[in-house]
Amino acid sequence: MLVLLILHLVAALVAPLLVGRWGPRACYPLALAPAAAFVWALARTPAVRDGGAVVETYPWIRQLGLDVALRLTTLSWLMTLLVGGVGALVLVYSARYFSAGSVGLARFAGVLVAFAGAMLVLVLADDLLLLYVGWELTTIFSYLLIGHSTERRSSRWAAAQALTVTTLGGLAMLVGFILLGEHADTYRWSEIAARPLPAGGYLVTAVLLILVGALSKSAVLPFSSWLPVAMAAPTPVSAYLHAAAMVKAGVYLVGLLAPVLATVGPWRPVVQVAGLATMLVGGWAALRQTDLKLLLAYGTVSQLGLLVAVTGAGTPDAALAGAAMLLAHALFKAALFLVVGVIDHGAGTRDLRELSGLRHWSRPLFLVALLAAASMAGVPPLVGFVAKEAVFAAFTDHPVVLTGLVAGTVLTVAYSARFLWGAFADRPGVSPVRAGRIAAPMLVPPALLAGVGLLAGPAAGVLDSVLRPYPGLFGKVDAHLALWPGPTPAVGLSVVALVGGGLLFALRGPLAPALARLRAPVGGNQGYEWVVGRFDRLAIEVTGATQRGSLPQYLGTILVVLVLLPGGAMLAAGPWRARIPLWDTPLQPVLGLVIGVAAVLAVGARRRLTAMLLVGTTGYGTAMLFLLHGAPDLALTQFLVETATIAVFVLVLRRLPERFSARPLRRSRWARRVIGVAVGVVTAGLALTAAAARRAPEISAVFPDLAVAQGYGRNVVNVTLVDIRAWDTMGELAVLVVAATGVASLVFERSRTGPRPRRPEPSRQADEPDRSLWLRGGPTLQEGRRSIVLEVVTRLIFHTVVLFSLFLLLSGHNAPGGGFAGGLVASLALVVRYLAGGRYELAEAAPIGAGAVLGAGLAISVGTGVVALLTGGSVLESARVDLSLPVIGDFYLVTSLFFDVGVYLVVVGLMLDILRSLGAEVDRHIEASGTTVGGLAVDKGRRA
């Protein structure tokens, strides 16, 4: 089974290449993937007929206990045959339905094959979470298929509507799955079915949520509106998704769960009331349609209601009838959709008011449509008649349900006759359709489907023996599938349905006014548009009330909620009840006082630079607290981060006013102080509460031994970053790269990978003495901004600081430091170089693009993990390499050092990107606009 899924994946990936080379004819080889699924399922018929199951299990996500658990039983065998067989025929049909050069054909072919693979995941999954994965994949692929004609608004709207309805239903279903799985301690349906079910409202809630997903997927009321709108899709999509595959997913789920959940209180009322209502409403709506495809769409809605009502009944006889009807419906409805595609392709219209004489154009096509429509109406000897007889027989003891089924069947017969009459009858006053010859690839697929429906009727006994293990899950099966069951009440009801449907069609003229008047006051699509419109309006109102463009208001709202909700929970826990030492050394309260005073003063500061320095004071104070707690590595990192942050703030403040605005007023400043103090108290309390609530041993207790034994280093902090928790660090590196890209994208008006700025040559008078330059970029600065002292100091310390950063990088495995700290030190060296010599000096110091540095760092880090995997270890696992050199002696290298090199480069690249965007690029903007920098006017004669 896994091989089949991989085959579909490969076919979907190569589909665009094949279509680009062969055009629509590429659909022929692509049809081999679903055809392989059909042949494979057919070969498993003996095992399924004996009531066995084909099981395959492959490990997937071990931490979640999630495996690729695949299981083929009778119901999934039937669905696999339909998904594979009809999928292959639809692809063959598509080879001539689409013309060479059709827009989006490569995407269509790939997505259709991928959809077939997703359906196989859905029907073969034994794990409910894996089933949900296949469920949502079909939703996504159906969205792409329905919206194939992207240039048409109706196509985009239909795709969005189908995606919205089925996704919401799928999310509700997922919650139901989680409720069942968590109670049973497993998500394998075969195991859940063998264990006791939860009782009371818990199980009722799970069942209702699952049914919401099933009904929405199968377009059962109140979720029916998306299916008729989805007819904006190409006809092959409708024949596959809306006849044999996607809409059957909900029916399949109901049939899969019914043996266990049918006895739960709300199950039968929901599926039977919703199913019968859908059958009647959909059938009545089909009689009012003039578009042949819409007629079939509403007919599909009606038949899906029938299938849900029957398969969800939870009795052995109904289960057998439901399985037979599932097969019959896929055969006749897919064939009829393909027939409509042929008509639309040849006649250029699907409007039955404009069609006339089509039976003279192609008698084989008329014969195919006749067989399929007769099977839909339940005319013997077709398989539709066998399934309908089984349905009537299964509900002879339920008169209310039986009455609804007979009434729905009358409507089915009537719209079946309407389809044949509308498509193939001679219509007075309408010119006969003249069209060319029908290509064999467009005629053979519907002919095969209709032919199988004709042969399956007389072969009802064989079909009964194959399907019987499924109804056996419900109990003893008394019913049998038969072409002639004898003079039973079901046969009489079939006669009533055929006669009633025929009369309803014959009286279509006199009943036309009634058909026009008898309709819902609000259509399903109108209801969907109303709901969507109300949500849009609500979103606008909420946005207008809450999104006022004030960052302090947004942050204040978040912090107030933090104080009220988690803070309230904290009060209930009462962390103050635990005995907590106030300090370990007298220096700690002194530092705490400094931090608190600086924080309070920062809130009331009027100047931005003052506020920034006060906030920096809190950061440096925190670093000192780390140092007092014996964490020099954390203290070093905090010092460096705080310094780099202040440097970035300085760059930003150049483009902001010197003072804060007159607002906030005095009261708002006090409100901010109160909120800040409350958040500090709550945060401290939450930290204490979390620490006091620990029940399991601390995982960090084993880190020192792991650092030495597996990471080959004594600096626990650094080894944790590059080995024990290397995956976390990898994610943080990706975030840094994204952040750097975002900052540069917001600031740069042009490509940031272009040539670096060229330093202008300073002008010099003939008699001016030649002076040595400390920094080559220094002369490009204005006299008021230039500092010779800073240039001299920078020239003296720059290379020493860079060497120190490399020392921190190399020594960090066993001493304070590491790639992050070393990268910050190197970054601060670049900051000093920029502050001393400007943007041209920065270009001299780092003559390489920031993107290249970021990419190299990320590539080195990822490559380290890949190399470890290729050498037989796990991803990002460290290895020790012992070396010996004549002068140095014996030493060793740890492979995680290269990971740390990647961290070093990413940090340097991030700061370089910030310096070039918030520094050099802002300088260029200032020079171009002639504005002031630090209160000094820019001399435009100095601009490059």
Short mmCIF file of N, CA and C in Angstrom, two decimals, residues 721-799:
data_model
loop_
_atom_site.label_atom_id
_atom_site.label_comp_id
_atom_site.label_asym_id
_atom_site.label_seq_id
_atom_site.Cartn_x
_atom_site.Cartn_y
_atom_site.Cartn_z
N LEU A 721 23.50 24.17 23.35
CA LEU A 721 23.06 24.89 22.15
C LEU A 721 23.43 24.18 20.87
N VAL A 722 24.61 23.57 20.84
CA VAL A 722 25.11 23.01 19.58
C VAL A 722 24.98 21.50 19.49
N ASP A 723 24.53 20.85 20.56
CA ASP A 723 24.43 19.40 20.52
C ASP A 723 23.13 18.90 21.13
N ILE A 724 22.97 19.09 22.44
CA ILE A 724 21.81 18.50 23.12
C ILE A 724 20.51 19.09 22.60
N ARG A 725 20.46 20.40 22.43
CA ARG A 725 19.25 21.07 21.90
C ARG A 725 19.56 21.74 20.57
N ALA A 726 20.33 21.06 19.73
CA ALA A 726 20.76 21.67 18.46
C ALA A 726 19.59 21.96 17.54
N TRP A 727 18.53 21.14 17.63
CA TRP A 727 17.36 21.41 16.77
C TRP A 727 16.73 22.75 17.11
N ASP A 728 16.68 23.09 18.41
CA ASP A 728 16.15 24.39 18.80
C ASP A 728 17.01 25.51 18.22
N THR A 729 18.33 25.33 18.32
CA THR A 729 19.23 26.34 17.77
C THR A 729 19.05 26.47 16.26
N MET A 730 18.84 25.35 15.59
CA MET A 730 18.61 25.41 14.14
C MET A 730 17.37 26.23 13.82
N GLY A 731 16.33 26.05 14.58
CA GLY A 731 15.13 26.85 14.36
C GLY A 731 15.37 28.32 14.62
N GLU A 732 16.16 28.62 15.67
CA GLU A 732 16.46 30.02 15.96
C GLU A 732 17.31 30.65 14.87
N LEU A 733 18.22 29.88 14.28
CA LEU A 733 19.01 30.40 13.16
C LEU A 733 18.10 30.77 11.99
N ALA A 734 17.13 29.89 11.71
CA ALA A 734 16.20 30.20 10.62
C ALA A 734 15.42 31.48 10.91
N VAL A 735 15.04 31.66 12.18
CA VAL A 735 14.32 32.89 12.56
C VAL A 735 15.20 34.12 12.35
N LEU A 736 16.49 34.03 12.72
CA LEU A 736 17.40 35.15 12.53
C LEU A 736 17.54 35.50 11.05
N VAL A 737 17.64 34.49 10.21
CA VAL A 737 17.76 34.75 8.77
C VAL A 737 16.50 35.44 8.24
N VAL A 738 15.35 34.96 8.68
CA VAL A 738 14.10 35.58 8.25
C VAL A 738 14.00 37.01 8.77
N ALA A 739 14.42 37.24 10.02
CA ALA A 739 14.37 38.59 10.59
C ALA A 739 15.27 39.54 9.81
N ALA A 740 16.47 39.07 9.49
CA ALA A 740 17.39 39.93 8.72
C ALA A 740 16.80 40.26 7.36
N THR A 741 16.22 39.28 6.72
CA THR A 741 15.60 39.52 5.41
C THR A 741 14.44 40.49 5.53
N GLY A 742 13.64 40.35 6.59
CA GLY A 742 12.51 41.26 6.78
C GLY A 742 12.95 42.69 7.02
N VAL A 743 13.97 42.88 7.86
CA VAL A 743 14.46 44.24 8.14
C VAL A 743 14.97 44.88 6.86
N ALA A 744 15.78 44.15 6.11
CA ALA A 744 16.33 44.71 4.89
C ALA A 744 15.24 45.00 3.87
N SER A 745 14.25 44.14 3.78
CA SER A 745 13.17 44.35 2.81
C SER A 745 12.36 45.59 3.13
N LEU A 746 12.21 45.89 4.42
CA LEU A 746 11.44 47.08 4.81
C LEU A 746 12.20 48.37 4.55
N VAL A 747 13.53 48.31 4.59
CA VAL A 747 14.32 49.54 4.50
C VAL A 747 14.83 49.79 3.10
N PHE A 748 15.31 48.75 2.44
CA PHE A 748 15.95 48.95 1.14
C PHE A 748 14.92 49.27 0.07
N GLU A 749 15.20 50.28 -0.74
CA GLU A 749 14.36 50.59 -1.90
C GLU A 749 14.84 49.87 -3.14
N ARG A 750 16.01 49.29 -3.08
CA ARG A 750 16.60 48.61 -4.21
C ARG A 750 17.18 47.29 -3.71
N SER A 751 17.72 46.51 -4.61
CA SER A 751 18.28 45.22 -4.22
C SER A 751 19.42 45.41 -3.24
N ARG A 752 19.40 44.66 -2.17
CA ARG A 752 20.47 44.78 -1.18
C ARG A 752 21.67 43.93 -1.56
N THR A 753 21.58 43.22 -2.67
CA THR A 753 22.71 42.41 -3.12
C THR A 753 23.50 43.08 -4.22
N GLY A 754 23.21 44.36 -4.46
CA GLY A 754 23.92 45.08 -5.51
C GLY A 754 25.35 45.42 -5.09
N PRO A 755 26.05 46.18 -5.94
CA PRO A 755 27.44 46.51 -5.62
C PRO A 755 27.53 47.39 -4.38
N ARG A 756 28.60 47.21 -3.60
CA ARG A 756 28.78 48.02 -2.41
C ARG A 756 29.12 49.44 -2.80
N PRO A 757 28.82 50.40 -1.93
CA PRO A 757 29.08 51.80 -2.30
C PRO A 757 30.57 52.06 -2.46
N ARG A 758 30.90 52.81 -3.49
CA ARG A 758 32.30 53.15 -3.75
C ARG A 758 32.67 54.41 -2.97
N ARG A 759 33.82 54.35 -2.32
CA ARG A 759 34.26 55.47 -1.51
C ARG A 759 34.71 56.61 -2.41
N PRO A 760 34.12 57.80 -2.22
CA PRO A 760 34.59 58.93 -3.02
C PRO A 760 35.98 59.36 -2.58
N GLU A 761 36.80 59.78 -3.54
CA GLU A 761 38.14 60.25 -3.23
C GLU A 761 38.06 61.65 -2.65
N PRO A 762 38.66 61.90 -1.49
CA PRO A 762 38.60 63.24 -0.89
C PRO A 762 39.39 64.25 -1.73
N SER A 763 38.83 65.43 -1.82
CA SER A 763 39.51 66.49 -2.57
C SER A 763 40.60 67.11 -1.70
N ARG A 764 41.72 67.52 -2.32
CA ARG A 764 42.83 68.07 -1.55
C ARG A 764 43.47 69.20 -2.36
N GLN A 765 43.73 70.30 -1.69
CA GLN A 765 44.39 71.42 -2.35
C GLN A 765 45.84 71.05 -2.66
N ALA A 766 46.41 71.77 -3.64
CA ALA A 766 47.77 71.44 -4.07
C ALA A 766 48.79 71.66 -2.97
N ASP A 767 48.56 72.71 -2.16
CA ASP A 767 49.52 73.01 -1.10
C ASP A 767 49.20 72.35 0.23
N GLU A 768 48.11 71.50 0.26
CA GLU A 768 47.72 70.85 1.51
C GLU A 768 48.65 69.67 1.78
N PRO A 769 49.18 69.55 2.97
CA PRO A 769 50.11 68.45 3.25
C PRO A 769 49.41 67.09 3.21
N ASP A 770 50.13 66.08 2.84
CA ASP A 770 49.58 64.72 2.77
C ASP A 770 49.53 64.13 4.17
N ARG A 771 48.36 63.80 4.64
CA ARG A 771 48.18 63.26 5.98
C ARG A 771 47.81 61.78 5.89
N SER A 772 48.31 61.01 6.82
CA SER A 772 47.96 59.59 6.86
C SER A 772 46.51 59.42 7.30
N LEU A 773 45.86 58.42 6.73
CA LEU A 773 44.47 58.13 7.07
C LEU A 773 44.42 56.99 8.07
N TRP A 774 43.70 57.23 9.17
CA TRP A 774 43.47 56.15 10.12
C TRP A 774 42.42 55.19 9.60
N LEU A 775 41.33 55.71 9.02
CA LEU A 775 40.27 54.92 8.40
C LEU A 775 40.00 55.49 7.02
N ARG A 776 39.91 54.66 6.02
CA ARG A 776 39.75 55.16 4.66
C ARG A 776 38.41 55.83 4.44
N GLY A 777 37.40 55.46 5.27
CA GLY A 777 36.10 56.09 5.13
C GLY A 777 35.95 57.37 5.91
N GLY A 778 36.93 57.69 6.75
CA GLY A 778 36.82 58.87 7.59
C GLY A 778 36.64 60.17 6.82
N PRO A 779 37.41 60.42 5.76
CA PRO A 779 37.26 61.69 5.04
C PRO A 779 35.90 61.89 4.40
N THR A 780 35.11 60.82 4.25
CA THR A 780 33.79 60.98 3.63
C THR A 780 32.77 61.56 4.60
N LEU A 781 33.10 61.60 5.89
CA LEU A 781 32.17 62.13 6.87
C LEU A 781 32.25 63.65 6.92
N GLN A 782 31.17 64.27 7.37
CA GLN A 782 31.20 65.70 7.63
C GLN A 782 32.17 66.00 8.77
N GLU A 783 32.71 67.18 8.74
CA GLU A 783 33.65 67.56 9.79
C GLU A 783 33.00 67.49 11.17
N GLY A 784 31.71 67.83 11.23
CA GLY A 784 31.03 67.83 12.52
C GLY A 784 30.77 66.43 13.04
N ARG A 785 30.77 65.45 12.19
CA ARG A 785 30.50 64.07 12.61
C ARG A 785 31.77 63.27 12.79
N ARG A 786 32.87 63.78 12.31
CA ARG A 786 34.11 62.99 12.32
C ARG A 786 34.84 63.15 13.65
N SER A 787 35.36 62.02 14.15
CA SER A 787 36.14 62.03 15.39
C SER A 787 37.45 61.30 15.13
N ILE A 788 38.56 62.05 15.15
CA ILE A 788 39.87 61.45 14.91
C ILE A 788 40.22 60.47 16.02
N VAL A 789 39.85 60.84 17.25
CA VAL A 789 40.13 59.94 18.38
C VAL A 789 39.45 58.59 18.18
N LEU A 790 38.18 58.62 17.77
CA LEU A 790 37.45 57.38 17.55
C LEU A 790 38.07 56.58 16.40
N GLU A 791 38.53 57.29 15.36
CA GLU A 791 39.17 56.60 14.25
C GLU A 791 40.45 55.91 14.70
N VAL A 792 41.23 56.60 15.53
CA VAL A 792 42.48 56.01 16.01
C VAL A 792 42.20 54.78 16.88
N VAL A 793 41.25 54.93 17.80
CA VAL A 793 40.93 53.80 18.69
C VAL A 793 40.40 52.62 17.88
N THR A 794 39.55 52.90 16.91
CA THR A 794 39.00 51.83 16.07
C THR A 794 40.10 51.12 15.31
N ARG A 795 41.02 51.91 14.75
CA ARG A 795 42.12 51.31 13.99
C ARG A 795 42.96 50.39 14.90
N LEU A 796 43.12 50.77 16.16
CA LEU A 796 43.96 50.00 17.06
C LEU A 796 43.28 48.73 17.57
N ILE A 797 41.98 48.79 17.82
CA ILE A 797 41.33 47.66 18.49
C ILE A 797 40.56 46.74 17.57
N PHE A 798 40.27 47.16 16.33
CA PHE A 798 39.36 46.38 15.48
C PHE A 798 39.84 44.95 15.29
N HIS A 799 41.08 44.78 14.86
CA HIS A 799 41.56 43.42 14.57
C HIS A 799 41.69 42.60 15.85
#
